[in-house]
Short mmCIF file of C-alpha atoms and ligand atoms in Angstrom, two decimals:
data_model
loop_
_atom_site.label_atom_id
_atom_site.label_comp_id
_atom_site.label_asym_id
_atom_site.label_seq_id
_atom_site.Cartn_x
_atom_site.Cartn_y
_atom_site.Cartn_z
CA MET K 4 37.12 17.95 -2.20
CA PRO K 5 38.62 17.06 1.17
CA VAL K 6 38.42 13.42 2.10
CA PRO K 7 36.40 13.15 5.31
CA ILE K 8 38.22 11.94 8.35
CA ARG K 9 36.82 8.47 8.86
CA VAL K 10 36.33 7.83 12.52
CA PRO K 11 36.84 4.16 13.37
CA ALA K 12 33.55 2.74 14.58
CA SER K 13 34.68 2.20 18.13
CA VAL K 14 35.99 5.73 18.62
CA LEU K 15 33.90 8.84 19.14
CA PRO K 16 36.12 11.92 19.49
CA PRO K 17 35.64 13.01 23.13
CA ALA K 18 35.07 16.69 22.27
CA PHE K 19 32.41 15.74 19.72
CA ALA K 20 30.76 13.30 22.13
CA ALA K 21 30.64 15.91 24.88
CA SER K 22 29.26 18.73 22.77
CA VAL K 23 26.65 16.52 21.11
CA ALA K 24 25.48 15.14 24.46
CA GLU K 25 25.11 18.71 25.69
CA VAL K 26 23.07 19.66 22.62
CA VAL K 27 20.64 16.73 22.37
CA GLY K 28 20.86 15.36 25.92
CA ALA K 29 22.87 12.30 26.91
CA THR K 30 19.83 10.02 26.57
CA HIS K 31 19.72 10.84 22.87
CA VAL K 32 23.29 9.75 22.17
CA LEU K 33 23.22 5.96 21.86
CA THR K 34 26.54 4.14 21.92
CA ASP K 35 25.69 0.69 23.30
CA PRO K 36 26.48 -1.72 20.42
CA ALA K 37 23.44 -3.83 21.23
CA VAL K 38 21.15 -0.79 21.10
CA VAL K 39 22.50 0.64 17.83
CA ALA K 40 22.84 -2.73 16.06
CA GLY K 41 19.47 -2.43 14.27
CA GLN K 42 20.53 0.90 12.78
CA GLU K 43 23.79 -0.50 11.40
CA VAL K 44 22.13 -2.84 8.93
CA ASP K 45 19.64 -2.15 6.20
CA TRP K 46 16.23 -3.77 5.86
CA THR K 47 17.45 -6.33 3.32
CA GLY K 48 20.48 -7.38 5.37
CA ARG K 49 22.77 -6.74 2.39
CA PHE K 50 24.39 -3.54 3.69
CA ARG K 51 26.04 -3.64 7.10
CA GLY K 52 28.18 -1.12 8.91
CA GLN K 53 29.24 0.02 12.33
CA THR K 54 28.70 3.30 14.08
CA PRO K 55 30.25 4.81 17.19
CA ALA K 56 26.96 6.53 18.01
CA VAL K 57 23.39 7.18 17.00
CA VAL K 58 22.44 10.80 17.73
CA ARG K 59 18.76 11.74 17.98
CA PRO K 60 18.23 15.51 17.68
CA GLY K 61 14.84 16.94 18.63
CA SER K 62 14.82 20.21 16.65
CA VAL K 63 16.39 21.88 13.64
CA GLU K 64 18.54 23.93 16.02
CA GLU K 65 19.89 20.71 17.52
CA VAL K 66 20.59 19.30 14.06
CA ALA K 67 22.50 22.49 13.20
CA ALA K 68 24.53 22.24 16.40
CA VAL K 69 25.35 18.56 15.73
CA VAL K 70 26.44 19.38 12.17
CA ALA K 71 28.63 22.21 13.50
CA ALA K 72 30.23 19.84 16.03
CA ALA K 73 30.75 17.21 13.33
CA ARG K 74 32.43 19.80 11.11
CA SER K 75 34.89 20.85 13.73
CA ALA K 76 35.64 17.25 14.75
CA GLY K 77 35.80 15.94 11.17
CA VAL K 78 33.09 13.38 11.86
CA ALA K 79 31.02 12.10 8.94
CA LEU K 80 27.24 11.85 9.40
CA VAL K 81 24.66 9.52 7.85
CA PRO K 82 21.07 10.78 8.19
CA GLN K 83 18.58 7.99 8.90
CA GLY K 84 14.80 7.85 9.19
CA GLY K 85 12.80 4.63 9.13
CA ASN K 86 15.75 2.70 7.67
CA THR K 87 13.62 1.28 4.87
CA GLY K 88 16.02 2.34 2.10
CA LEU K 89 17.05 -0.37 -0.35
CA VAL K 90 20.42 0.90 -1.63
CA GLY K 91 22.40 1.15 1.63
CA GLY K 92 22.17 4.96 1.62
CA GLY K 93 21.29 5.25 5.33
CA ILE K 94 23.82 2.76 6.67
CA PRO K 95 27.07 3.79 8.44
CA GLY K 96 29.21 1.59 6.19
CA ASP K 97 32.40 3.55 6.91
CA GLY K 98 32.01 4.22 10.63
CA GLU K 99 29.89 7.36 10.26
CA VAL K 100 27.77 8.69 13.12
CA VAL K 101 24.07 8.04 12.48
CA LEU K 102 21.79 11.08 12.73
CA ASP K 103 18.39 9.60 13.57
CA LEU K 104 15.71 12.14 12.60
CA ARG K 105 12.62 10.36 13.85
CA ARG K 106 12.02 12.76 16.75
CA LEU K 107 11.23 15.49 14.18
CA ARG K 108 7.80 14.06 13.42
CA ASP K 109 5.33 16.93 13.80
CA VAL K 110 2.87 17.79 11.06
CA THR K 111 2.13 21.52 11.23
CA ASP K 112 0.71 24.47 9.30
CA ALA K 113 -1.85 22.35 7.51
CA ASP K 114 -3.88 24.54 5.17
CA PRO K 115 -7.14 23.06 3.88
CA GLY K 116 -7.64 26.02 1.55
CA SER K 117 -4.51 25.47 -0.49
CA GLY K 118 -4.05 21.75 0.23
CA GLN K 119 -0.61 22.02 1.83
CA LEU K 120 1.10 20.93 5.01
CA THR K 121 4.51 20.93 6.63
CA ALA K 122 5.95 17.69 7.97
CA GLY K 123 9.01 17.07 10.10
CA ALA K 124 11.56 14.85 8.38
CA GLY K 125 10.86 12.03 10.82
CA ALA K 126 7.09 11.86 10.24
CA THR K 127 6.20 8.57 8.61
CA VAL K 128 4.65 8.60 5.15
CA ALA K 129 1.53 7.02 6.71
CA ARG K 130 1.29 9.91 9.20
CA VAL K 131 1.49 12.44 6.37
CA GLN K 132 -1.14 10.51 4.41
CA ALA K 133 -3.46 10.47 7.45
CA ALA K 134 -2.95 14.19 8.08
CA ALA K 135 -3.76 14.91 4.43
CA ILE K 136 -6.98 12.89 4.64
CA ASP K 137 -8.00 14.70 7.85
CA LEU K 138 -7.64 17.91 5.87
CA GLY K 139 -9.93 16.67 3.08
CA TRP K 140 -7.02 16.07 0.71
CA ALA K 141 -4.60 13.19 -0.03
CA TYR K 142 -0.84 12.78 -0.16
CA GLY K 143 0.14 11.69 -3.68
CA VAL K 144 2.93 9.21 -2.91
CA ASP K 145 2.46 5.76 -1.41
CA TRP K 146 4.31 2.46 -1.12
CA SER K 147 4.23 -0.57 1.11
CA ALA K 148 6.81 0.66 3.67
CA ARG K 149 4.50 3.64 4.42
CA ASP K 150 4.20 2.85 8.16
CA THR K 151 7.96 2.96 8.75
CA ALA K 152 9.48 5.05 5.95
CA THR K 153 9.88 8.71 6.87
CA ILE K 154 9.02 11.70 4.72
CA GLY K 155 12.57 13.07 5.08
CA GLY K 156 14.07 9.91 3.62
CA SER K 157 11.49 9.88 0.86
CA VAL K 158 12.46 13.42 -0.13
CA ALA K 159 16.18 12.68 0.16
CA THR K 160 15.74 9.81 -2.31
CA ASP K 161 12.91 11.29 -4.40
CA ALA K 162 10.85 8.15 -3.77
CA GLY K 163 8.41 7.11 -6.51
CA GLY K 164 5.98 4.46 -5.36
CA LEU K 165 2.69 2.97 -6.46
CA ARG K 166 0.82 6.14 -7.53
CA PHE K 167 3.50 7.63 -9.79
CA VAL K 168 1.32 7.17 -12.86
CA ARG K 169 -1.27 9.50 -11.33
CA ASN K 170 0.72 11.94 -9.18
CA GLY K 171 4.38 11.67 -10.17
CA GLY K 172 7.15 11.16 -7.62
CA THR K 173 8.07 12.92 -4.40
CA ARG K 174 9.80 15.86 -6.10
CA ARG K 175 6.52 16.82 -7.69
CA GLN K 176 4.83 17.06 -4.27
CA LEU K 177 7.58 19.22 -2.79
CA LEU K 178 7.04 22.97 -2.33
CA GLY K 179 9.97 23.71 -0.04
CA VAL K 180 12.34 22.39 2.58
CA GLU K 181 14.04 23.27 5.81
CA ALA K 182 17.52 21.78 5.93
CA VAL K 183 20.88 22.11 7.62
CA LEU K 184 23.54 22.25 4.94
CA GLY K 185 26.99 20.74 5.39
CA THR K 186 28.21 24.28 6.04
CA GLY K 187 26.00 24.34 9.13
CA ALA K 188 23.70 26.98 7.58
CA VAL K 189 19.98 26.49 8.06
CA VAL K 190 18.03 27.07 4.84
CA ARG K 191 14.31 27.37 5.39
CA HIS K 192 11.82 27.96 2.60
CA LEU K 193 8.43 26.48 3.49
CA PRO K 194 6.21 28.66 1.33
CA ALA K 195 2.47 29.04 1.90
CA VAL K 196 2.00 29.67 -1.81
CA GLU K 197 2.49 27.21 -4.63
CA LYS K 198 3.28 29.53 -7.49
CA ASP K 199 6.74 30.77 -6.63
CA ASN K 200 9.67 30.98 -9.02
CA THR K 201 12.06 33.03 -6.95
CA GLY K 202 15.40 31.76 -8.15
CA PHE K 203 17.13 28.46 -7.48
CA ASP K 204 14.86 25.64 -6.36
CA LEU K 205 16.90 24.37 -3.42
CA ALA K 206 14.14 21.97 -2.42
CA ALA K 207 14.33 20.27 -5.81
CA LEU K 208 18.12 20.13 -5.51
CA LEU K 209 18.03 18.53 -2.06
CA CYS K 210 15.35 16.10 -3.26
CA GLY K 211 17.27 13.07 -4.53
CA SER K 212 20.61 14.27 -3.12
CA GLU K 213 20.59 11.37 -0.60
CA GLY K 214 21.89 13.40 2.32
CA THR K 215 25.09 14.40 0.50
CA LEU K 216 24.45 18.15 0.69
CA GLY K 217 22.86 18.48 4.10
CA VAL K 218 20.20 17.17 6.43
CA ILE K 219 16.54 17.75 5.58
CA THR K 220 14.64 18.58 8.76
CA ALA K 221 11.16 19.54 7.44
CA VAL K 222 9.30 19.68 4.14
CA ARG K 223 6.35 21.65 2.77
CA LEU K 224 4.12 19.41 0.68
CA ARG K 225 1.49 20.02 -1.95
CA LEU K 226 -1.47 17.66 -1.52
CA VAL K 227 -3.67 16.18 -4.25
CA ALA K 228 -7.41 15.82 -4.60
CA PRO K 229 -8.69 12.64 -2.96
CA SER K 230 -9.52 9.93 -5.46
CA PRO K 231 -13.12 9.30 -6.47
CA PRO K 232 -14.29 5.73 -5.70
CA LEU K 233 -11.77 3.10 -6.77
CA ALA K 234 -11.92 -0.34 -8.29
CA THR K 235 -9.04 -2.79 -8.38
CA ALA K 236 -8.46 -5.60 -10.86
CA LEU K 237 -5.99 -8.46 -10.92
CA VAL K 238 -5.66 -9.41 -14.57
CA ALA K 239 -3.93 -12.54 -15.91
CA PHE K 240 -2.14 -12.30 -19.27
CA SER K 241 -0.88 -14.90 -21.73
CA SER K 242 2.56 -13.23 -21.90
CA VAL K 243 4.70 -10.49 -20.39
CA ALA K 244 4.53 -8.68 -23.73
CA SER K 245 0.72 -8.55 -23.66
CA ALA K 246 0.75 -7.31 -20.05
CA VAL K 247 3.21 -4.55 -20.91
CA ALA K 248 1.20 -3.53 -23.98
CA ALA K 249 -1.93 -3.48 -21.81
CA ALA K 250 -0.27 -1.10 -19.33
CA SER K 251 0.25 1.36 -22.14
CA ALA K 252 -3.30 0.94 -23.47
CA LEU K 253 -4.75 1.50 -19.99
CA ARG K 254 -2.82 4.75 -19.63
CA ARG K 255 -4.46 6.02 -22.79
CA GLN K 256 -7.95 4.74 -22.02
CA LEU K 257 -8.53 5.29 -18.31
CA PRO K 258 -8.28 8.92 -17.16
CA GLY K 259 -8.73 7.78 -13.53
CA LEU K 260 -5.82 5.31 -13.67
CA GLU K 261 -4.08 5.13 -10.26
CA ALA K 262 -1.72 2.17 -10.49
CA VAL K 263 -0.58 -0.52 -12.93
CA GLU K 264 1.68 -3.10 -11.30
CA LEU K 265 3.39 -5.98 -13.09
CA MET K 266 3.97 -9.45 -11.68
CA VAL K 267 5.25 -12.61 -13.37
CA ALA K 268 4.53 -16.28 -12.69
CA ASP K 269 7.52 -17.06 -10.45
CA GLY K 270 6.86 -14.08 -8.20
CA LEU K 271 3.13 -14.82 -7.91
CA ASP K 272 3.86 -18.45 -6.96
CA LEU K 273 6.46 -17.36 -4.41
CA VAL K 274 4.12 -14.81 -2.80
CA CYS K 275 1.36 -17.43 -2.52
CA ARG K 276 3.69 -20.02 -0.96
CA SER K 277 5.33 -17.58 1.37
CA GLY K 278 2.17 -15.83 2.61
CA ALA K 279 -0.16 -18.85 2.37
CA LEU K 280 -2.35 -16.91 -0.05
CA PRO K 281 -4.74 -18.76 -2.35
CA ALA K 282 -3.53 -18.96 -5.95
CA PRO K 283 -5.37 -16.14 -7.74
CA PHE K 284 -5.50 -18.04 -11.04
CA ALA K 285 -5.04 -21.68 -12.02
CA PRO K 286 -2.72 -22.31 -13.71
CA THR K 287 -0.49 -19.37 -12.76
CA PRO K 288 -0.34 -17.10 -15.83
CA PRO K 289 2.99 -15.94 -17.33
CA ALA K 290 2.19 -12.38 -16.24
CA ALA K 291 -0.42 -10.40 -14.34
CA LEU K 292 -1.27 -6.75 -13.81
CA LEU K 293 -2.76 -5.22 -10.71
CA VAL K 294 -4.75 -2.27 -12.03
CA GLU K 295 -6.46 0.36 -9.93
CA ALA K 296 -8.63 3.14 -11.33
CA SER K 297 -11.19 5.61 -10.09
CA ASP K 298 -14.46 6.67 -11.60
CA ALA K 299 -17.03 8.87 -9.90
CA ARG K 300 -20.01 6.98 -11.33
CA ASP K 301 -19.12 3.33 -11.90
CA PRO K 302 -15.51 2.40 -11.09
CA ALA K 303 -15.98 -1.37 -11.43
CA GLY K 304 -17.88 -0.97 -14.70
CA SER K 305 -15.36 1.33 -16.36
CA LEU K 306 -12.39 -0.73 -15.19
CA GLY K 307 -14.09 -3.97 -16.27
CA ASP K 308 -14.86 -2.50 -19.71
CA ALA K 309 -11.26 -1.33 -20.17
CA VAL K 310 -9.85 -4.72 -19.10
CA GLY K 311 -12.32 -6.53 -21.37
CA GLY K 312 -10.96 -4.65 -24.36
CA LEU K 313 -7.30 -5.60 -23.77
CA ASP K 314 -5.42 -8.18 -25.84
CA GLY K 315 -3.96 -11.26 -24.19
CA VAL K 316 -6.22 -11.34 -21.11
CA VAL K 317 -6.86 -14.91 -19.91
CA ASP K 318 -8.64 -14.23 -16.63
CA ALA K 319 -9.45 -11.33 -14.28
CA ALA K 320 -10.83 -10.57 -10.83
CA VAL K 321 -12.33 -7.13 -10.09
CA ALA K 322 -12.94 -5.80 -6.57
CA LEU K 323 -14.77 -2.75 -5.32
CA ASP K 324 -14.89 -3.05 -1.55
CA GLY K 325 -11.90 -2.16 0.61
CA PRO K 326 -11.11 -5.60 2.13
CA ARG K 327 -11.25 -7.40 -1.23
CA ARG K 328 -9.18 -4.69 -2.91
CA ARG K 329 -6.57 -5.05 -0.15
CA GLU K 330 -6.52 -8.82 -0.73
CA LEU K 331 -5.72 -8.27 -4.40
CA TRP K 332 -3.00 -5.76 -3.52
CA ARG K 333 -1.27 -8.36 -1.35
CA TYR K 334 -0.24 -10.34 -4.44
CA ARG K 335 1.83 -7.33 -5.45
CA GLU K 336 2.84 -5.74 -2.15
CA ASP K 337 4.01 -9.02 -0.57
CA HIS K 338 6.76 -9.50 -3.19
CA THR K 339 9.42 -7.61 -1.22
CA ASP K 340 8.84 -9.60 2.00
CA ALA K 341 8.58 -12.95 0.23
CA ILE K 342 11.84 -12.40 -1.68
CA GLY K 343 13.56 -11.07 1.45
CA ARG K 344 12.83 -14.37 3.23
CA LEU K 345 15.02 -16.19 0.70
CA GLY K 346 18.12 -14.26 1.82
CA ALA K 347 19.57 -10.78 1.28
CA PRO K 348 18.65 -9.89 -2.30
CA HIS K 349 20.47 -7.64 -4.75
CA LYS K 350 17.88 -5.06 -5.73
CA LEU K 351 18.14 -3.30 -9.06
CA ASP K 352 15.54 -0.65 -9.40
CA VAL K 353 15.53 0.30 -13.08
CA THR K 354 13.35 1.97 -15.71
CA LEU K 355 13.17 0.84 -19.33
CA PRO K 356 11.75 2.68 -22.32
CA ALA K 357 8.26 1.28 -23.05
CA GLY K 358 9.44 -0.50 -26.20
CA SER K 359 12.17 -2.46 -24.35
CA LEU K 360 10.38 -3.35 -21.12
CA ALA K 361 8.83 -6.70 -22.06
CA ASP K 362 11.99 -8.11 -23.70
CA PHE K 363 14.08 -6.92 -20.77
CA VAL K 364 11.82 -8.64 -18.22
CA GLU K 365 11.75 -11.88 -20.25
CA ASP K 366 15.51 -11.87 -20.69
CA ALA K 367 16.56 -10.78 -17.17
CA PRO K 368 16.84 -14.36 -15.76
CA ARG K 369 19.17 -15.36 -18.63
CA LEU K 370 21.22 -12.20 -18.25
CA VAL K 371 21.70 -12.93 -14.55
CA ALA K 372 22.32 -16.67 -15.07
CA ALA K 373 25.18 -15.86 -17.44
CA VAL K 374 27.16 -14.38 -14.53
CA ALA K 375 25.55 -16.19 -11.57
CA PRO K 376 24.22 -19.59 -12.66
CA ASP K 377 22.81 -20.48 -9.22
CA ALA K 378 20.99 -17.18 -8.68
CA ARG K 379 17.23 -16.68 -8.90
CA THR K 380 15.82 -13.60 -10.60
CA TRP K 381 12.54 -12.00 -9.58
CA CYS K 382 11.00 -9.19 -11.63
CA PHE K 383 8.02 -7.07 -10.66
CA GLY K 384 7.22 -3.41 -10.58
CA HIS K 385 5.43 -0.35 -11.78
CA ALA K 386 4.51 -1.25 -15.36
CA ALA K 387 2.94 2.09 -16.24
CA ASP K 388 6.22 3.87 -15.43
CA GLY K 389 8.49 1.29 -17.12
CA ASN K 390 9.99 0.72 -13.65
CA VAL K 391 10.90 -2.89 -12.96
CA HIS K 392 12.40 -4.14 -9.70
CA VAL K 393 14.93 -6.81 -10.60
CA ASN K 394 15.64 -8.74 -7.39
CA VAL K 395 18.35 -11.38 -7.42
CA THR K 396 18.70 -13.96 -4.63
CA GLY K 397 21.39 -16.57 -4.12
CA VAL K 398 24.27 -14.14 -4.69
CA ALA K 399 26.75 -13.06 -1.99
CA PRO K 400 26.11 -9.47 -0.79
CA GLY K 401 29.44 -8.21 -2.12
CA ASP K 402 29.41 -10.06 -5.47
CA GLU K 403 28.51 -7.26 -7.89
CA ARG K 404 28.64 -9.15 -11.18
CA VAL K 405 24.86 -9.34 -11.47
CA ASP K 406 24.53 -5.64 -10.68
CA GLU K 407 27.05 -4.86 -13.41
CA ALA K 408 25.34 -7.09 -16.00
CA VAL K 409 21.85 -5.70 -15.34
CA LEU K 410 22.81 -2.03 -15.09
CA VAL K 411 24.99 -2.10 -18.22
CA ARG K 412 22.10 -3.69 -20.16
CA VAL K 413 19.62 -1.11 -18.86
CA ALA K 414 21.91 1.76 -19.82
CA ALA K 415 22.46 0.27 -23.30
CA LEU K 416 18.69 0.17 -23.77
CA GLY K 417 18.36 3.85 -22.84
CA GLY K 418 16.83 3.23 -19.41
CA SER K 419 17.57 4.57 -15.92
CA ILE K 420 19.71 2.66 -13.41
CA SER K 421 17.83 4.28 -10.54
CA ALA K 422 14.10 4.72 -10.93
CA GLU K 423 13.02 5.45 -7.36
CA HIS K 424 15.27 3.91 -4.69
CA GLY K 425 18.31 6.14 -5.24
CA ILE K 426 21.96 5.34 -5.95
CA GLY K 427 23.16 4.94 -2.34
CA ARG K 428 26.11 2.63 -1.79
CA ALA K 429 24.63 -0.02 -4.05
CA LYS K 430 24.93 1.71 -7.41
CA ARG K 431 27.42 4.56 -7.08
CA ARG K 432 30.05 2.60 -9.04
CA TRP K 433 27.71 2.83 -12.01
CA LEU K 434 26.62 6.46 -11.82
CA HIS K 435 28.71 7.07 -14.95
CA LEU K 436 26.26 4.89 -16.90
CA ALA K 437 23.54 7.43 -16.23
CA ARG K 438 25.39 10.73 -15.92
CA SER K 439 28.11 12.30 -18.06
CA ASP K 440 31.51 13.35 -16.68
CA ALA K 441 30.38 16.96 -16.95
CA GLU K 442 27.25 16.26 -14.91
CA ILE K 443 29.18 14.36 -12.23
CA THR K 444 31.70 17.21 -12.05
CA ALA K 445 28.85 19.69 -11.62
CA MET K 446 27.37 17.55 -8.85
CA ARG K 447 30.75 17.46 -7.11
CA SER K 448 31.04 21.25 -7.36
CA ILE K 449 27.65 21.64 -5.74
CA LYS K 450 28.64 19.20 -3.01
CA SER K 451 31.89 21.08 -2.36
CA ALA K 452 30.00 24.33 -2.02
CA LEU K 453 27.30 23.07 0.33
CA ASP K 454 29.35 20.46 2.22
CA PRO K 455 32.91 21.81 2.09
CA ASP K 456 34.29 19.34 4.63
CA GLY K 457 32.62 16.32 3.09
CA ILE K 458 30.84 15.29 6.30
CA CYS K 459 27.37 14.74 4.79
CA ASN K 460 26.79 11.10 3.84
CA PRO K 461 30.17 11.03 2.07
CA ASN K 462 30.04 7.41 0.91
CA VAL K 463 26.90 7.37 -1.20
CA LEU K 464 25.76 8.57 -4.63
CA LEU K 465 28.95 10.16 -6.00
CA PRO K 466 31.57 7.64 -7.12
C1 2HG Z 526 8.06 -1.59 -4.30
O1 2HG Z 526 7.75 -1.16 -5.40
C2 2HG Z 526 9.30 -1.07 -3.65
O2 2HG Z 526 7.36 -2.42 -3.69
C3 2HG Z 526 10.27 -2.19 -3.26
O3 2HG Z 526 9.91 -0.12 -4.45
C4 2HG Z 526 10.82 -2.93 -4.43
O4 2HG Z 526 11.56 -4.77 -3.10
C5 2HG Z 526 11.77 -4.10 -4.11
O5 2HG Z 526 12.70 -4.35 -4.88
ZN1 ZN Z 527 8.82 0.31 -6.29
#
């Protein structure tokens, strides 16, 4: 595959600059370093880059024209939405031009009969959720960056989130896409029907491709039935092992299970200190689960009964009303912010087989300490999916020894090195732990076919 021509950050080829300004309008080509600075660094502060320009197209036609201009000028592009990614996948780390898709934010063709809608790539996840509710349905994927994260980025990374146990990840919600491939071709398949097996599923291919094959401009989404009334419980456990075993038991026992989130003592204490929240339990238990479940008749009763039957429970709080449920959720959702305040963390977003999860979580601090004795390790995550977020603070952004130690261990245990955040820049060195040579070669062949000049996010995902 051709190596993309890397344009030094200070230089925008004049012909490219002129044609792009003509396409999107000069006001939508940002070159002032002070204006683009926020789009050169990721949310965590770990991944920084430099860009000669941020280009903000307003239609799929404009995206296609920008891609065509980039092809002829040999300019590499990094698509960006809300810039909430956690693996550096939307950052111009090698002087790429940033393609900001947030002007493509319309929600259209909503169909209450079939429970479907089309969303522009730049619509926030919260906007899609609200549109789904207006239609009498719900959008099945949710996570705490909902107000900023865009649907295009969530499809490009196949985001998972807090409701995976009920609805699966983003790929499962996806019926079709509109995208501009690296060839400049516009592929548009936004079907009004769900049952459709006409050949290759390009939407599924683009989902999780992290912008390496083209630029997603719109998506057709399948909605889910709104949940019956919900109850939320924060449950304290005597050990991580009992919390993990409880997550599995709850999956079997509660048909209306919506979320099972794991926290451990250090993280709970940190969140309370950092957000001035009252301690939920005294003393802080070794582990806790945030459990949410629906039940049409008696959500608090059925959740309380299920929690009462679990082994290792030392205390629990159950909430039914919205404000109290949101208070309980804060103990889980505030982890990312609280850890981020300690400095740029290394984030390792991994899945373990159910039988290895508890031991892995208990051992993670020792595993990290062996290579970074001064680091702190924070584990939390989506217990029902086996997905734990290992965050490590106190390590220099470029020191990858902890990443290596954690990812090698996860692979040895038969887990996934990328559960829901993507590979990005952060983990591409380790793709071989998860994918065979033959698979990586096949991925490269697909990239060569759809992005022959290597201009589409060339520095992420593939090693
Ligand atoms: C979550 O589950 C997100 O809250 C972020 O995936 C995880 O901050 C993280 O590591
Ligand atoms: Zn997560």
